[in-house]
mmCIF file of C-alpha atoms in Angstrom:
data_model
loop_
_atom_site.group_PDB
_atom_site.id
_atom_site.type_symbol
_atom_site.label_atom_id
_atom_site.label_comp_id
_atom_site.label_asym_id
_atom_site.label_seq_id
_atom_site.Cartn_x
_atom_site.Cartn_y
_atom_site.Cartn_z
ATOM 1 C CA MET A 106 83.352 70.205 99.373
ATOM 2 C CA PRO A 107 83.539 70.728 103.164
ATOM 3 C CA SER A 108 80.495 69.779 105.198
ATOM 4 C CA THR A 109 78.266 72.365 106.850
ATOM 5 C CA LEU A 110 79.661 71.456 110.281
ATOM 6 C CA GLU A 111 83.208 71.824 109.019
ATOM 7 C CA ARG A 112 82.410 75.257 107.572
ATOM 8 C CA TRP A 113 80.881 76.366 110.869
ATOM 9 C CA LEU A 114 83.874 75.180 112.900
ATOM 10 C CA LYS A 115 86.351 76.892 110.588
ATOM 11 C CA SER A 116 84.272 80.064 110.617
ATOM 12 C CA LEU A 117 84.271 80.091 114.417
ATOM 13 C CA LEU A 118 88.050 79.674 114.414
ATOM 14 C CA VAL A 119 88.413 82.632 112.046
ATOM 15 C CA LEU A 120 86.139 84.739 114.280
ATOM 16 C CA LEU A 121 88.048 83.664 117.396
ATOM 17 C CA SER A 122 91.351 84.588 115.759
ATOM 18 C CA LEU A 123 90.010 87.943 114.600
ATOM 19 C CA SER A 124 88.482 88.920 117.946
ATOM 20 C CA THR A 125 91.393 87.849 120.167
ATOM 21 C CA THR A 126 94.118 89.342 117.978
ATOM 22 C CA THR A 127 92.157 92.592 117.567
ATOM 23 C CA LEU A 128 92.038 92.981 121.328
ATOM 24 C CA PHE A 129 95.678 91.918 121.794
ATOM 25 C CA PHE A 130 97.215 94.072 119.075
ATOM 26 C CA GLY A 131 94.757 96.894 119.725
ATOM 27 C CA VAL A 132 95.969 97.201 123.314
ATOM 28 C CA LEU A 133 99.621 97.146 122.165
ATOM 29 C CA ILE A 134 98.957 99.811 119.545
ATOM 30 C CA LEU A 135 97.057 102.023 121.987
ATOM 31 C CA SER A 136 99.892 101.716 124.507
ATOM 32 C CA LEU A 137 102.228 103.260 121.928
ATOM 33 C CA VAL A 138 99.955 106.192 121.115
ATOM 34 C CA PRO A 139 101.117 108.402 124.071
ATOM 35 C CA VAL A 140 104.730 107.535 123.184
ATOM 36 C CA LYS A 141 104.117 108.454 119.546
ATOM 37 C CA PHE A 142 102.799 111.916 120.375
ATOM 38 C CA ALA A 143 105.390 112.523 123.097
ATOM 39 C CA LEU A 144 108.200 111.824 120.624
ATOM 40 C CA LYS A 145 106.634 113.593 117.664
ATOM 41 C CA LYS A 146 109.119 115.693 115.652
ATOM 42 C CA THR A 147 112.057 114.038 117.450
ATOM 43 C CA PRO A 148 114.652 111.618 115.986
ATOM 44 C CA PHE A 149 112.629 108.744 117.498
ATOM 45 C CA ASP A 150 109.368 109.639 115.749
ATOM 46 C CA ARG A 151 110.077 107.424 112.734
ATOM 47 C CA ARG A 152 110.942 104.406 114.887
ATOM 48 C CA VAL A 153 107.661 104.638 116.813
ATOM 49 C CA LYS A 154 105.753 104.832 113.515
ATOM 50 C CA GLU A 155 107.604 101.764 112.229
ATOM 51 C CA ALA A 156 106.686 99.902 115.423
ATOM 52 C CA LEU A 157 103.018 100.845 114.929
ATOM 53 C CA PHE A 158 103.126 99.709 111.296
ATOM 54 C CA GLY A 159 104.796 96.454 112.383
ATOM 55 C CA LEU A 160 102.025 95.707 114.881
ATOM 56 C CA ALA A 161 99.308 96.398 112.293
ATOM 57 C CA ARG A 162 101.049 94.174 109.742
ATOM 58 C CA SER A 163 101.372 91.376 112.314
ATOM 59 C CA TRP A 164 97.659 91.584 113.128
ATOM 60 C CA ILE A 165 96.565 91.510 109.492
ATOM 61 C CA TYR A 166 99.021 88.897 108.246
ATOM 62 C CA PHE A 167 98.338 86.547 111.161
ATOM 63 C CA ASN A 168 94.588 86.651 110.557
ATOM 64 C CA ASN A 169 95.155 86.284 106.822
ATOM 65 C CA TRP A 170 97.325 83.222 107.494
ATOM 66 C CA VAL A 171 94.558 81.676 109.643
ATOM 67 C CA TYR A 172 91.817 82.495 107.127
ATOM 68 C CA THR A 173 93.817 81.385 104.085
ATOM 69 C CA GLY A 174 95.037 78.185 105.724
ATOM 70 C CA LEU A 175 91.664 77.066 107.052
ATOM 71 C CA HIS A 176 89.784 77.704 103.811
ATOM 72 C CA GLN A 177 92.609 77.086 101.304
ATOM 73 C CA VAL A 178 92.080 80.519 99.753
ATOM 74 C CA GLU A 179 94.079 81.326 96.618
ATOM 75 C CA TRP A 180 95.203 84.926 96.109
ATOM 76 C CA ARG A 181 96.043 85.286 92.422
ATOM 77 C CA ILE A 182 97.933 88.472 91.537
ATOM 78 C CA ILE A 183 98.163 89.408 87.872
ATOM 79 C CA GLY A 184 99.519 92.441 86.058
ATOM 80 C CA HIS A 185 102.108 95.003 87.122
ATOM 81 C CA THR A 186 103.808 93.807 90.338
ATOM 82 C CA ASP A 187 107.254 95.405 89.886
ATOM 83 C CA LEU A 188 106.711 98.004 92.608
ATOM 84 C CA GLN A 189 108.815 99.800 95.224
ATOM 85 C CA PRO A 190 108.432 99.107 98.981
ATOM 86 C CA ASP A 191 109.804 102.603 99.645
ATOM 87 C CA GLY A 192 107.819 104.340 96.895
ATOM 88 C CA GLN A 193 104.874 106.735 96.941
ATOM 89 C CA TYR A 194 101.641 105.566 95.331
ATOM 90 C CA LEU A 195 97.968 106.289 95.006
ATOM 91 C CA LEU A 196 96.060 103.009 94.689
ATOM 92 C CA ILE A 197 92.463 103.157 93.464
ATOM 93 C CA SER A 198 90.203 100.125 93.575
ATOM 94 C CA ASN A 199 86.682 98.804 93.353
ATOM 95 C CA HIS A 200 85.214 97.696 96.693
ATOM 96 C CA VAL A 201 83.623 94.249 96.849
ATOM 97 C CA SER A 202 83.891 92.743 100.324
ATOM 98 C CA SER A 203 85.438 92.820 103.788
ATOM 99 C CA ALA A 204 88.296 90.714 102.385
ATOM 100 C CA ASP A 205 89.413 93.610 100.175
ATOM 101 C CA ILE A 206 91.670 94.856 102.986
ATOM 102 C CA LEU A 207 93.368 91.446 103.136
ATOM 103 C CA ALA A 208 93.808 91.523 99.351
ATOM 104 C CA ILE A 209 95.548 94.899 99.552
ATOM 105 C CA PHE A 210 97.966 93.624 102.182
ATOM 106 C CA VAL A 211 98.627 90.460 100.152
ATOM 107 C CA LEU A 212 99.611 92.748 97.285
ATOM 108 C CA ALA A 213 101.611 95.067 99.574
ATOM 109 C CA TRP A 214 103.773 92.275 101.039
ATOM 110 C CA GLY A 215 107.328 93.159 99.944
ATOM 111 C CA ARG A 216 105.994 95.434 97.188
ATOM 112 C CA LEU A 217 104.418 98.548 98.692
ATOM 113 C CA PRO A 218 104.719 100.891 101.686
ATOM 114 C CA PHE A 219 102.196 100.446 104.475
ATOM 115 C CA PRO A 220 98.695 101.062 103.026
ATOM 116 C CA GLN A 221 96.915 104.183 104.262
ATOM 117 C CA PHE A 222 93.152 104.230 103.786
ATOM 118 C CA PHE A 223 90.666 107.031 103.369
ATOM 119 C CA LEU A 224 88.621 106.548 106.535
ATOM 120 C CA LYS A 225 85.080 107.564 107.324
ATOM 121 C CA GLN A 226 85.207 109.724 110.426
ATOM 122 C CA GLU A 227 82.619 107.507 112.126
ATOM 123 C CA LEU A 228 85.169 104.647 112.273
ATOM 124 C CA LEU A 229 87.325 106.640 114.684
ATOM 125 C CA TYR A 230 84.642 106.248 117.378
ATOM 126 C CA VAL A 231 84.674 102.430 117.344
ATOM 127 C CA PRO A 232 86.179 101.315 120.710
ATOM 128 C CA VAL A 233 89.841 100.173 120.479
ATOM 129 C CA PHE A 234 89.701 99.786 116.684
ATOM 130 C CA GLY A 235 88.892 103.450 116.081
ATOM 131 C CA GLN A 236 91.579 104.752 118.415
ATOM 132 C CA ALA A 237 94.128 102.437 116.801
ATOM 133 C CA LEU A 238 93.217 103.805 113.359
ATOM 134 C CA TRP A 239 93.510 107.354 114.673
ATOM 135 C CA SER A 240 97.101 106.702 115.806
ATOM 136 C CA TYR A 241 98.133 105.987 112.191
ATOM 137 C CA GLU A 242 97.128 109.479 111.027
ATOM 138 C CA MET A 243 95.334 108.110 107.965
ATOM 139 C CA PRO A 244 93.405 110.484 105.682
ATOM 140 C CA VAL A 245 89.954 111.049 107.200
ATOM 141 C CA MET A 246 86.824 111.923 105.229
ATOM 142 C CA LYS A 247 83.788 113.362 106.995
ATOM 143 C CA ARG A 248 80.912 112.645 104.655
ATOM 144 C CA TYR A 249 77.744 114.758 104.688
ATOM 145 C CA SER A 250 74.376 113.790 103.257
ATOM 146 C CA LYS A 251 72.838 115.826 100.426
ATOM 147 C CA GLU A 252 70.078 116.927 102.786
ATOM 148 C CA TYR A 253 72.623 118.181 105.346
ATOM 149 C CA LEU A 254 74.609 120.059 102.676
ATOM 150 C CA ASN A 255 71.429 121.679 101.372
ATOM 151 C CA ARG A 256 70.751 122.958 104.885
ATOM 152 C CA ASN A 257 74.410 123.857 105.512
ATOM 153 C CA PRO A 258 76.000 124.864 102.183
ATOM 154 C CA ASP A 259 79.087 126.200 104.010
ATOM 155 C CA LYS A 260 80.083 122.571 104.707
ATOM 156 C CA ARG A 261 80.549 121.761 101.005
ATOM 157 C CA GLY A 262 84.139 120.712 100.334
ATOM 158 C CA LYS A 263 85.010 120.435 104.040
ATOM 159 C CA ASP A 264 85.597 116.677 103.754
ATOM 160 C CA LEU A 265 88.168 117.228 100.994
ATOM 161 C CA GLU A 266 89.853 119.970 103.032
ATOM 162 C CA THR A 267 90.239 117.542 105.940
ATOM 163 C CA ALA A 268 91.656 114.846 103.672
ATOM 164 C CA LYS A 269 94.022 117.401 102.097
ATOM 165 C CA LYS A 270 95.525 118.206 105.515
ATOM 166 C CA SER A 271 95.905 114.482 106.230
ATOM 167 C CA CYS A 272 97.756 113.950 102.938
ATOM 168 C CA ALA A 273 100.117 116.827 103.746
ATOM 169 C CA ARG A 274 101.256 115.000 106.898
ATOM 170 C CA ILE A 275 102.523 111.942 104.989
ATOM 171 C CA LYS A 276 103.978 113.491 101.841
ATOM 172 C CA ASP A 277 107.623 113.311 102.985
ATOM 173 C CA GLN A 278 107.615 109.563 103.661
ATOM 174 C CA PRO A 279 106.902 106.350 101.710
ATOM 175 C CA PHE A 280 103.151 105.801 101.398
ATOM 176 C CA THR A 281 100.410 103.961 99.593
ATOM 177 C CA ILE A 282 97.144 105.901 99.793
ATOM 178 C CA ILE A 283 94.155 103.637 99.156
ATOM 179 C CA ASN A 284 90.967 105.067 97.692
ATOM 180 C CA PHE A 285 87.911 102.881 97.144
ATOM 181 C CA VAL A 286 86.565 105.213 94.475
ATOM 182 C CA GLU A 287 82.946 103.993 94.644
ATOM 183 C CA GLY A 288 82.763 105.089 98.290
ATOM 184 C CA THR A 289 81.040 101.915 99.485
ATOM 185 C CA ARG A 290 80.962 98.154 98.946
ATOM 186 C CA PHE A 291 79.298 96.860 95.779
ATOM 187 C CA THR A 292 75.990 94.994 95.982
ATOM 188 C CA GLN A 293 73.259 94.556 93.389
ATOM 189 C CA LEU A 294 70.863 96.533 95.599
ATOM 190 C CA LYS A 295 73.304 99.466 95.827
ATOM 191 C CA LYS A 296 73.923 99.217 92.081
ATOM 192 C CA GLU A 297 70.218 99.680 91.354
ATOM 193 C CA LYS A 298 69.856 102.469 93.924
ATOM 194 C CA ASN A 299 73.035 104.134 92.631
ATOM 195 C CA GLY A 300 71.777 104.041 89.051
ATOM 196 C CA SER A 301 75.085 102.560 87.981
ATOM 197 C CA SER A 302 75.659 102.119 84.256
ATOM 198 C CA PHE A 303 78.051 99.226 84.970
ATOM 199 C CA ASP A 304 77.297 95.538 85.462
ATOM 200 C CA ASN A 305 79.802 94.845 88.258
ATOM 201 C CA LEU A 306 80.571 98.276 89.700
ATOM 202 C CA LEU A 307 79.027 101.362 91.260
ATOM 203 C CA GLN A 308 79.556 104.798 89.736
ATOM 204 C CA PRO A 309 83.030 106.118 90.678
ATOM 205 C CA LYS A 310 83.601 109.414 92.479
ATOM 206 C CA ALA A 311 86.462 111.628 91.294
ATOM 207 C CA GLY A 312 86.737 114.152 94.142
ATOM 208 C CA GLY A 313 89.082 112.227 96.434
ATOM 209 C CA VAL A 314 91.328 111.115 93.578
ATOM 210 C CA HIS A 315 91.599 114.646 92.203
ATOM 211 C CA MET A 316 92.429 115.980 95.670
ATOM 212 C CA VAL A 317 95.292 113.472 96.150
ATOM 213 C CA LEU A 318 96.657 114.045 92.658
ATOM 214 C CA SER A 319 96.437 117.816 93.003
ATOM 215 C CA ASN A 320 98.485 117.761 96.204
ATOM 216 C CA LEU A 321 100.842 114.819 95.778
ATOM 217 C CA ALA A 322 101.135 114.154 92.026
ATOM 218 C CA SER A 323 104.654 115.599 91.754
ATOM 219 C CA GLN A 324 105.872 113.011 94.287
ATOM 220 C CA LEU A 325 103.993 109.941 93.079
ATOM 221 C CA ASP A 326 105.871 107.028 91.522
ATOM 222 C CA GLY A 327 102.620 106.115 89.800
ATOM 223 C CA VAL A 328 98.902 105.519 90.174
ATOM 224 C CA LEU A 329 97.934 101.887 90.721
ATOM 225 C CA ASP A 330 94.560 100.674 89.488
ATOM 226 C CA MET A 331 93.550 97.519 91.376
ATOM 227 C CA THR A 332 90.665 95.365 90.164
ATOM 228 C CA LEU A 333 89.262 92.831 92.648
ATOM 229 C CA ALA A 334 87.068 89.883 91.741
ATOM 230 C CA TYR A 335 85.770 86.885 93.702
ATOM 231 C CA PRO A 336 84.706 84.408 90.989
ATOM 232 C CA GLY A 337 81.608 82.489 92.008
ATOM 233 C CA CYS A 338 80.700 85.100 94.628
ATOM 234 C CA ASP A 339 79.810 88.433 93.019
ATOM 235 C CA SER A 340 79.495 90.493 96.230
ATOM 236 C CA PRO A 341 80.534 88.284 99.167
ATOM 237 C CA SER A 342 79.203 89.216 102.584
ATOM 238 C CA PHE A 343 81.268 89.050 105.782
ATOM 239 C CA TRP A 344 79.810 85.605 106.491
ATOM 240 C CA ASN A 345 80.614 84.422 102.943
ATOM 241 C CA ILE A 346 84.225 85.431 103.546
ATOM 242 C CA ILE A 347 84.810 83.874 106.972
ATOM 243 C CA SER A 348 82.967 80.677 105.951
ATOM 244 C CA GLY A 349 85.246 80.178 102.954
ATOM 245 C CA ARG A 350 82.707 80.697 100.177
ATOM 246 C CA ALA A 351 85.156 82.863 98.203
ATOM 247 C CA PRO A 352 88.122 80.482 97.748
ATOM 248 C CA LEU A 353 89.653 82.430 94.843
ATOM 249 C CA VAL A 354 90.525 86.142 94.885
ATOM 250 C CA ILE A 355 91.778 87.780 91.688
ATOM 251 C CA ILE A 356 93.952 90.874 92.197
ATOM 252 C CA GLN A 357 94.732 92.647 88.937
ATOM 253 C CA ILE A 358 97.161 95.573 89.005
ATOM 254 C CA LYS A 359 97.770 98.215 86.355
ATOM 255 C CA LYS A 360 100.257 101.035 86.841
ATOM 256 C CA TYR A 361 99.819 104.456 85.244
ATOM 257 C CA ALA A 362 102.252 107.339 84.940
ATOM 258 C CA LEU A 363 100.954 110.896 85.152
ATOM 259 C CA ASP A 364 102.096 111.607 81.607
ATOM 260 C CA GLY A 365 98.956 113.016 79.999
ATOM 261 C CA ILE A 366 98.511 109.817 77.975
ATOM 262 C CA SER A 367 97.785 106.921 80.327
ATOM 263 C CA ALA A 368 96.698 109.307 83.111
ATOM 264 C CA PRO A 369 96.255 113.106 83.477
ATOM 265 C CA SER A 370 99.533 115.055 83.606
ATOM 266 C CA LEU A 371 100.566 117.594 86.256
ATOM 267 C CA GLU A 372 99.747 120.402 83.832
ATOM 268 C CA GLN A 373 96.253 119.009 83.186
ATOM 269 C CA LEU A 374 95.600 118.721 86.927
ATOM 270 C CA LYS A 375 96.432 122.381 87.496
ATOM 271 C CA ILE A 376 93.995 123.844 84.988
ATOM 272 C CA ARG A 377 90.438 124.788 85.885
ATOM 273 C CA GLN A 378 89.044 121.716 84.131
ATOM 274 C CA GLY A 379 91.374 119.412 86.097
ATOM 275 C CA THR A 380 88.561 117.734 88.026
ATOM 276 C CA GLN A 381 86.735 116.980 84.779
ATOM 277 C CA GLN A 382 89.925 115.487 83.302
ATOM 278 C CA VAL A 383 90.226 113.156 86.304
ATOM 279 C CA ARG A 384 86.529 112.269 86.160
ATOM 280 C CA GLU A 385 86.729 111.314 82.474
ATOM 281 C CA TRP A 386 89.882 109.275 83.096
ATOM 282 C CA ILE A 387 88.319 107.357 86.007
ATOM 283 C CA ASN A 388 85.140 106.694 84.015
ATOM 284 C CA GLU A 389 87.282 105.167 81.268
ATOM 285 C CA LEU A 390 89.165 103.040 83.837
ATOM 286 C CA TRP A 391 85.839 101.891 85.296
ATOM 287 C CA ALA A 392 84.483 100.869 81.899
ATOM 288 C CA ASN A 393 87.593 98.729 81.319
ATOM 289 C CA LYS A 394 87.432 97.414 84.888
ATOM 290 C CA ASP A 395 83.790 96.399 84.470
ATOM 291 C CA ARG A 396 84.634 94.356 81.379
ATOM 292 C CA SER A 397 87.629 92.762 83.134
ATOM 293 C CA ILE A 398 85.543 91.700 86.137
ATOM 294 C CA GLY A 399 82.925 90.144 83.859
ATOM 295 C CA GLU A 400 85.641 88.217 82.037
ATOM 296 C CA MET A 401 87.201 87.051 85.319
ATOM 297 C CA HIS A 402 83.883 85.765 86.624
ATOM 298 C CA GLU A 403 83.264 83.943 83.361
ATOM 299 C CA ARG A 404 86.752 82.455 83.123
ATOM 300 C CA TYR A 405 87.327 81.422 86.740
ATOM 301 C CA ARG A 406 83.792 80.705 87.973
ATOM 302 C CA PRO A 407 83.731 77.327 89.810
ATOM 303 C CA ASN A 408 81.788 74.513 88.142
#
């Protein structure tokens, strides 16, 4: 076991790496933004996008290398990993910690197109980071509180309309759309407040998944269900992660075809009850996921 001083020093190195590379790569990415929009819809558009994706990958993989090397983190991938780097996927997942993004990129390495996340609109206003995210044209969700929607009922469904337009922009290229179906990171406090019926998960939300499937299902090579677990650390905080208190990350992948058996079919999505079909399917996935996470924690929990 590393000493407290050793943990602190390694944590500071991780923070130093994260802050300096964010500034460095953020500036490079922002410098390409005017070029990207100047060359939009030209033969050079794709090359600029590839350069932007390359910079983002370099930032993430470098920090992952630092974090993994300093803390000897093991990323254990199990399940369906025979995927296509030039395919088109919807990946749904539970959300446990700030390291979930690293886990997705560990999975994506050589297996998946560049991950595109559903972003909260508020993230776009974070200096440097927000503008960099904006340049990648990721699906954006503007979430409204129940109180706001009660006062402004005309805003209902506007977030899904925005995300629908974002999805339309990427449909003719390889993509992996990431949807953390619970909408926020799991903690025991949120679980109690959420009234979740699960032990290790929050209640899933079907709206975003149904929207993606309704608009892109005919192009998808499959839906990927990712289950993340950090044995010995049920809901690791940012400090838990950078201080190495989650040395094992389990990444379980299941792939589903839209065949009406393992997942709703195109015909089922088109009918009026399509949203309900998706909701029932996700609830079943979440019940299985909850059991799997419990088994992972029991099997791999450190002594």
